[in-house]
Amino acid sequence: RKEVEQDPGPFNVPEGATVAFNCTYSNSASQSFFWYRQDCRKEPKLLMSVYSSGNEDGRFTAQLNRASQYISLLIRDSKLSDSATYLCVVPGSSNTGKLIFGQGTTLQVKP
Amino acid sequence: GAGVSQSPSNKVTEKGKDVELRCDPISGHTALYWYRQSLGQGLEFLIYFQGNSAPDKSGLPSDRFSAERTGGSVSTLTIQRTQQEDSAVYLCASSELAGGAGELFFGEGSRLTVL
C-alpha cells in the first residue's frame, strides 16, 4: 500500500456546489495530518491542519477517520477562486519526521 | 526577508554538469525539507533536516544527489553529473516545529532544466 493516496481528479463542479476529497494513508501511528493548496505553477500553502475531532474553517471542513485511515476535505459553496490542486500531507511510515505529500486532487470550479 | 528564499530560481545546464541549489529558511526554523516536483506531478520527498542533521534522506534518488545544512540555517542540494530526468522544480520548505508537526513554509522553488 502506498504511504498516501489521493484521487487525482479532476473534479469539475459548478459554483456553489459542495465537493469532498478523500486521502488514504498507511501509517497507523500518524498523529499529524494536513491539507495544502497549490495553485498552478506556485508553491504549496497550508490550507488547514486536520485534528482528531475534526475541524472547520469557514466553508472548509477537515475530518480524520483513524479506523479506516483516511482524511477528508469538504468544501461548501464552491467559489471560482477555490480552483486549485489540493494536497494531503501525512507523516512517513518511518516516523523520522518526514512528511509525504499525496499526488494532489485537482478542483476546477466553473461559473 | 521574512520567507523561505531559494536560488537560483531558474537553472539550465547541460547533461553531465554539476549543480548546486540553495535554500535560506525562515530564521529560527529548526526543520528543513527538500522536495522535487516534475511537471504535472506531486511533490516527491527528498530529504529532511532537523537542525544540521538529516534523520531521513531516504528520498534522495541516487548517490548523485547530496544535501547539507550548516549553522542550522542554509541548506544546499547538490546534483552531480546531471541527467535529463533530473529536470524538475526543486522546492525547499522550513518549519518551526520538528518531527513533521508544524506548518511547512515553501520557497518559490528552483526550476532545473537539464539539456
GROMACS .gro file of C-alpha atoms in nm:
model
  226
    1ARG     CA    1   0.000   0.000   0.000
    2LYS     CA    2   0.128   0.345  -0.085
    3GLU     CA    3   0.202   0.576   0.210
    4VAL     CA    4  -0.059   0.821   0.087
    5GLU     CA    5  -0.311   0.806  -0.197
    6GLN     CA    6  -0.544   1.061  -0.349
    7ASP     CA    7  -0.782   1.056  -0.642
    8PRO     CA    8  -0.614   1.297  -0.888
    9GLY     CA    9  -0.948   1.405  -1.039
   10PRO     CA   10  -1.005   1.648  -1.197
   11PHE     CA   11  -1.324   1.736  -1.015
   12ASN     CA   12  -1.525   1.979  -1.226
   13VAL     CA   13  -1.806   2.141  -1.028
   14PRO     CA   14  -2.033   2.444  -1.071
   15GLU     CA   15  -2.009   2.744  -0.842
   16GLY     CA   16  -2.200   2.687  -0.521
   17ALA     CA   17  -2.154   2.310  -0.523
   18THR     CA   18  -2.029   2.105  -0.232
   19VAL     CA   19  -1.731   1.881  -0.307
   20ALA     CA   20  -1.536   1.635  -0.096
   21PHE     CA   21  -1.192   1.479  -0.133
   22ASN     CA   22  -1.052   1.178   0.048
   23CYS     CA   23  -0.697   1.076   0.112
   24THR     CA   24  -0.591   0.736   0.247
   25TYR     CA   25  -0.270   0.675   0.441
   26SER     CA   26  -0.081   0.366   0.552
   27ASN     CA   27   0.100   0.476   0.869
   28SER     CA   28  -0.140   0.389   1.152
   29ALA     CA   29   0.086   0.568   1.402
   30SER     CA   30   0.049   0.904   1.227
   31GLN     CA   31  -0.052   1.191   1.451
   32SER     CA   32  -0.034   1.499   1.230
   33PHE     CA   33  -0.227   1.548   0.909
   34PHE     CA   34  -0.261   1.848   0.682
   35TRP     CA   35  -0.430   1.977   0.370
   36TYR     CA   36  -0.227   2.208   0.145
   37ARG     CA   37  -0.343   2.403  -0.155
   38GLN     CA   38  -0.127   2.453  -0.464
   39ASP     CA   39  -0.217   2.699  -0.738
   40CYS     CA   40  -0.081   2.646  -1.088
   41ARG     CA   41   0.298   2.698  -1.100
   42LYS     CA   42   0.304   2.818  -0.738
   43GLU     CA   43   0.437   2.668  -0.419
   44PRO     CA   44   0.201   2.479  -0.184
   45LYS     CA   45   0.049   2.664   0.108
   46LEU     CA   46  -0.117   2.528   0.420
   47LEU     CA   47  -0.495   2.521   0.396
   48MET     CA   48  -0.568   2.357   0.728
   49SER     CA   49  -0.444   2.106   0.980
   50VAL     CA   50  -0.660   1.802   1.049
   51TYR     CA   51  -0.747   1.734   1.411
   52SER     CA   52  -0.880   1.412   1.557
   53SER     CA   53  -1.211   1.573   1.644
   54GLY     CA   54  -1.248   1.729   1.302
   55ASN     CA   55  -1.221   2.098   1.238
   56GLU     CA   56  -1.393   2.366   1.036
   57ASP     CA   57  -1.269   2.692   0.889
   58GLY     CA   58  -1.541   2.883   0.712
   59ARG     CA   59  -1.651   2.681   0.410
   60PHE     CA   60  -1.385   2.415   0.468
   61THR     CA   61  -1.417   2.112   0.693
   62ALA     CA   62  -1.145   1.855   0.754
   63GLN     CA   63  -1.205   1.519   0.917
   64LEU     CA   64  -0.995   1.224   1.025
   65ASN     CA   65  -1.109   0.863   1.028
   66ARG     CA   66  -0.844   0.664   1.211
   67ALA     CA   67  -1.025   0.331   1.185
   68SER     CA   68  -1.027   0.344   0.807
   69GLN     CA   69  -0.708   0.550   0.783
   70TYR     CA   70  -0.827   0.836   0.572
   71ILE     CA   71  -0.866   1.210   0.596
   72SER     CA   72  -1.122   1.416   0.411
   73LEU     CA   73  -1.171   1.773   0.299
   74LEU     CA   74  -1.518   1.914   0.237
   75ILE     CA   75  -1.566   2.244   0.054
   76ARG     CA   76  -1.910   2.401   0.071
   77ASP     CA   77  -2.046   2.672  -0.157
   78SER     CA   78  -1.755   2.643  -0.401
   79LYS     CA   79  -1.610   2.964  -0.542
   80LEU     CA   80  -1.422   3.014  -0.867
   81SER     CA   81  -1.120   3.101  -0.653
   82ASP     CA   82  -1.124   2.753  -0.499
   83SER     CA   83  -0.992   2.613  -0.828
   84ALA     CA   84  -0.655   2.462  -0.739
   85THR     CA   85  -0.485   2.134  -0.653
   86TYR     CA   86  -0.543   2.008  -0.300
   87LEU     CA   87  -0.265   1.803  -0.143
   88CYS     CA   88  -0.298   1.586   0.162
   89VAL     CA   89   0.012   1.552   0.379
   90VAL     CA   90   0.087   1.273   0.625
   91PRO     CA   91   0.394   1.161   0.822
   92GLY     CA   92   0.610   0.895   0.661
   93SER     CA   93   0.590   0.539   0.792
   94SER     CA   94   0.944   0.556   0.924
   95ASN     CA   95   0.835   0.817   1.181
   96THR     CA   96   1.153   1.016   1.128
   97GLY     CA   97   0.978   1.348   1.084
   98LYS     CA   98   0.947   1.337   0.708
   99LEU     CA   99   0.618   1.446   0.557
  100ILE     CA  100   0.474   1.277   0.250
  101PHE     CA  101   0.256   1.463   0.004
  102GLY     CA  102  -0.023   1.297  -0.188
  103GLN     CA  103  -0.019   1.349  -0.563
  104GLY     CA  104  -0.300   1.602  -0.527
  105THR     CA  105  -0.662   1.634  -0.633
  106THR     CA  106  -0.739   1.896  -0.894
  107LEU     CA  107  -1.055   2.101  -0.849
  108GLN     CA  108  -1.199   2.318  -1.123
  109VAL     CA  109  -1.494   2.534  -1.025
  110LYS     CA  110  -1.690   2.662  -1.324
  111PRO     CA  111  -1.933   2.955  -1.348
  112GLY     CA  112   1.345   3.852   0.418
  113ALA     CA  113   1.054   3.703   0.601
  114GLY     CA  114   1.002   3.396   0.384
  115VAL     CA  115   1.198   3.098   0.252
  116SER     CA  116   1.438   3.203  -0.020
  117GLN     CA  117   1.571   2.972  -0.291
  118SER     CA  118   1.834   3.031  -0.554
  119PRO     CA  119   1.873   3.016  -0.842
  120SER     CA  120   1.510   3.048  -0.945
  121ASN     CA  121   1.596   2.901  -1.283
  122LYS     CA  122   1.890   2.691  -1.390
  123VAL     CA  123   1.959   2.546  -1.733
  124THR     CA  124   2.251   2.309  -1.752
  125GLU     CA  125   2.399   2.051  -1.981
  126LYS     CA  126   2.380   1.681  -1.911
  127GLY     CA  127   2.677   1.571  -1.703
  128LYS     CA  128   2.734   1.902  -1.526
  129ASP     CA  129   2.703   1.950  -1.150
  130VAL     CA  130   2.451   2.191  -1.000
  131GLU     CA  131   2.403   2.345  -0.656
  132LEU     CA  132   2.067   2.466  -0.530
  133ARG     CA  133   2.048   2.686  -0.222
  134CYS     CA  134   1.777   2.731   0.038
  135ASP     CA  135   1.759   3.003   0.304
  136PRO     CA  136   1.490   2.902   0.553
  137ILE     CA  137   1.292   3.128   0.780
  138SER     CA  138   1.513   3.238   1.067
  139GLY     CA  139   1.477   3.013   1.370
  140HIS     CA  140   1.306   2.727   1.186
  141THR     CA  141   1.462   2.402   1.300
  142ALA     CA  142   1.316   2.174   1.033
  143LEU     CA  143   1.402   2.194   0.665
  144TYR     CA  144   1.271   1.978   0.380
  145TRP     CA  145   1.364   1.932   0.017
  146TYR     CA  146   1.109   1.808  -0.237
  147ARG     CA  147   1.105   1.794  -0.613
  148GLN     CA  148   0.808   1.827  -0.844
  149SER     CA  149   0.805   1.724  -1.206
  150LEU     CA  150   0.555   1.882  -1.445
  151GLY     CA  151   0.202   1.773  -1.358
  152GLN     CA  152   0.319   1.550  -1.075
  153GLY     CA  153   0.303   1.559  -0.697
  154LEU     CA  154   0.579   1.651  -0.457
  155GLU     CA  155   0.846   1.386  -0.418
  156PHE     CA  156   1.021   1.386  -0.079
  157LEU     CA  157   1.400   1.406  -0.097
  158ILE     CA  158   1.545   1.479   0.248
  159TYR     CA  159   1.453   1.615   0.591
  160PHE     CA  160   1.686   1.811   0.820
  161GLN     CA  161   1.640   1.870   1.190
  162GLY     CA  162   1.899   2.129   1.277
  163ASN     CA  163   2.212   2.028   1.088
  164SER     CA  164   2.145   1.655   1.089
  165ALA     CA  165   1.935   1.460   0.842
  166PRO     CA  166   1.721   1.198   1.018
  167ASP     CA  167   1.572   1.099   0.685
  168LYS     CA  168   1.745   1.110   0.348
  169SER     CA  169   1.553   0.816   0.209
  170GLY     CA  170   1.411   1.013  -0.081
  171LEU     CA  171   1.740   1.102  -0.248
  172PRO     CA  172   1.710   0.922  -0.585
  173SER     CA  173   2.074   0.818  -0.622
  174ASP     CA  174   2.423   0.881  -0.494
  175ARG     CA  175   2.448   1.171  -0.740
  176PHE     CA  176   2.228   1.365  -0.500
  177SER     CA  177   2.356   1.506  -0.172
  178ALA     CA  178   2.249   1.779   0.068
  179GLU     CA  179   2.390   1.954   0.367
  180ARG     CA  180   2.278   2.215   0.614
  181THR     CA  181   2.510   2.438   0.811
  182GLY     CA  182   2.458   2.654   1.118
  183GLY     CA  183   2.105   2.525   1.147
  184SER     CA  184   2.020   2.756   0.862
  185VAL     CA  185   2.121   2.750   0.494
  186SER     CA  186   2.094   2.424   0.304
  187THR     CA  187   2.250   2.324  -0.025
  188LEU     CA  188   2.126   2.044  -0.251
  189THR     CA  189   2.392   1.923  -0.493
  190ILE     CA  190   2.327   1.713  -0.801
  191GLN     CA  191   2.635   1.566  -0.966
  192ARG     CA  192   2.655   1.454  -1.328
  193THR     CA  193   2.304   1.577  -1.402
  194GLN     CA  194   2.074   1.369  -1.621
  195GLN     CA  195   1.769   1.478  -1.819
  196GLU     CA  196   1.538   1.301  -1.573
  197ASP     CA  197   1.665   1.538  -1.302
  198SER     CA  198   1.471   1.820  -1.470
  199ALA     CA  199   1.209   1.939  -1.221
  200VAL     CA  200   1.123   2.214  -0.976
  201TYR     CA  201   1.314   2.167  -0.651
  202LEU     CA  202   1.119   2.301  -0.356
  203CYS     CA  203   1.256   2.379  -0.012
  204ALA     CA  204   1.036   2.422   0.295
  205SER     CA  205   1.107   2.509   0.656
  206SER     CA  206   0.907   2.462   0.972
  207GLU     CA  207   0.929   2.599   1.323
  208LEU     CA  208   0.848   2.258   1.469
  209ALA     CA  209   1.050   1.940   1.420
  210GLY     CA  210   0.910   1.595   1.365
  211GLY     CA  211   0.658   1.690   1.100
  212ALA     CA  212   0.424   1.858   1.345
  213GLY     CA  213   0.423   2.210   1.211
  214GLU     CA  214   0.325   2.411   0.907
  215LEU     CA  215   0.565   2.399   0.615
  216PHE     CA  216   0.657   2.729   0.454
  217PHE     CA  217   0.780   2.682   0.099
  218GLY     CA  218   1.014   2.882  -0.116
  219GLU     CA  219   0.921   2.955  -0.474
  220GLY     CA  220   1.144   2.674  -0.596
  221SER     CA  221   1.441   2.630  -0.826
  222ARG     CA  222   1.344   2.518  -1.173
  223LEU     CA  223   1.615   2.291  -1.314
  224THR     CA  224   1.632   2.207  -1.683
  225VAL     CA  225   1.892   1.957  -1.798
  226LEU     CA  226   1.952   1.964  -2.173
   0.00000   0.00000   0.00000
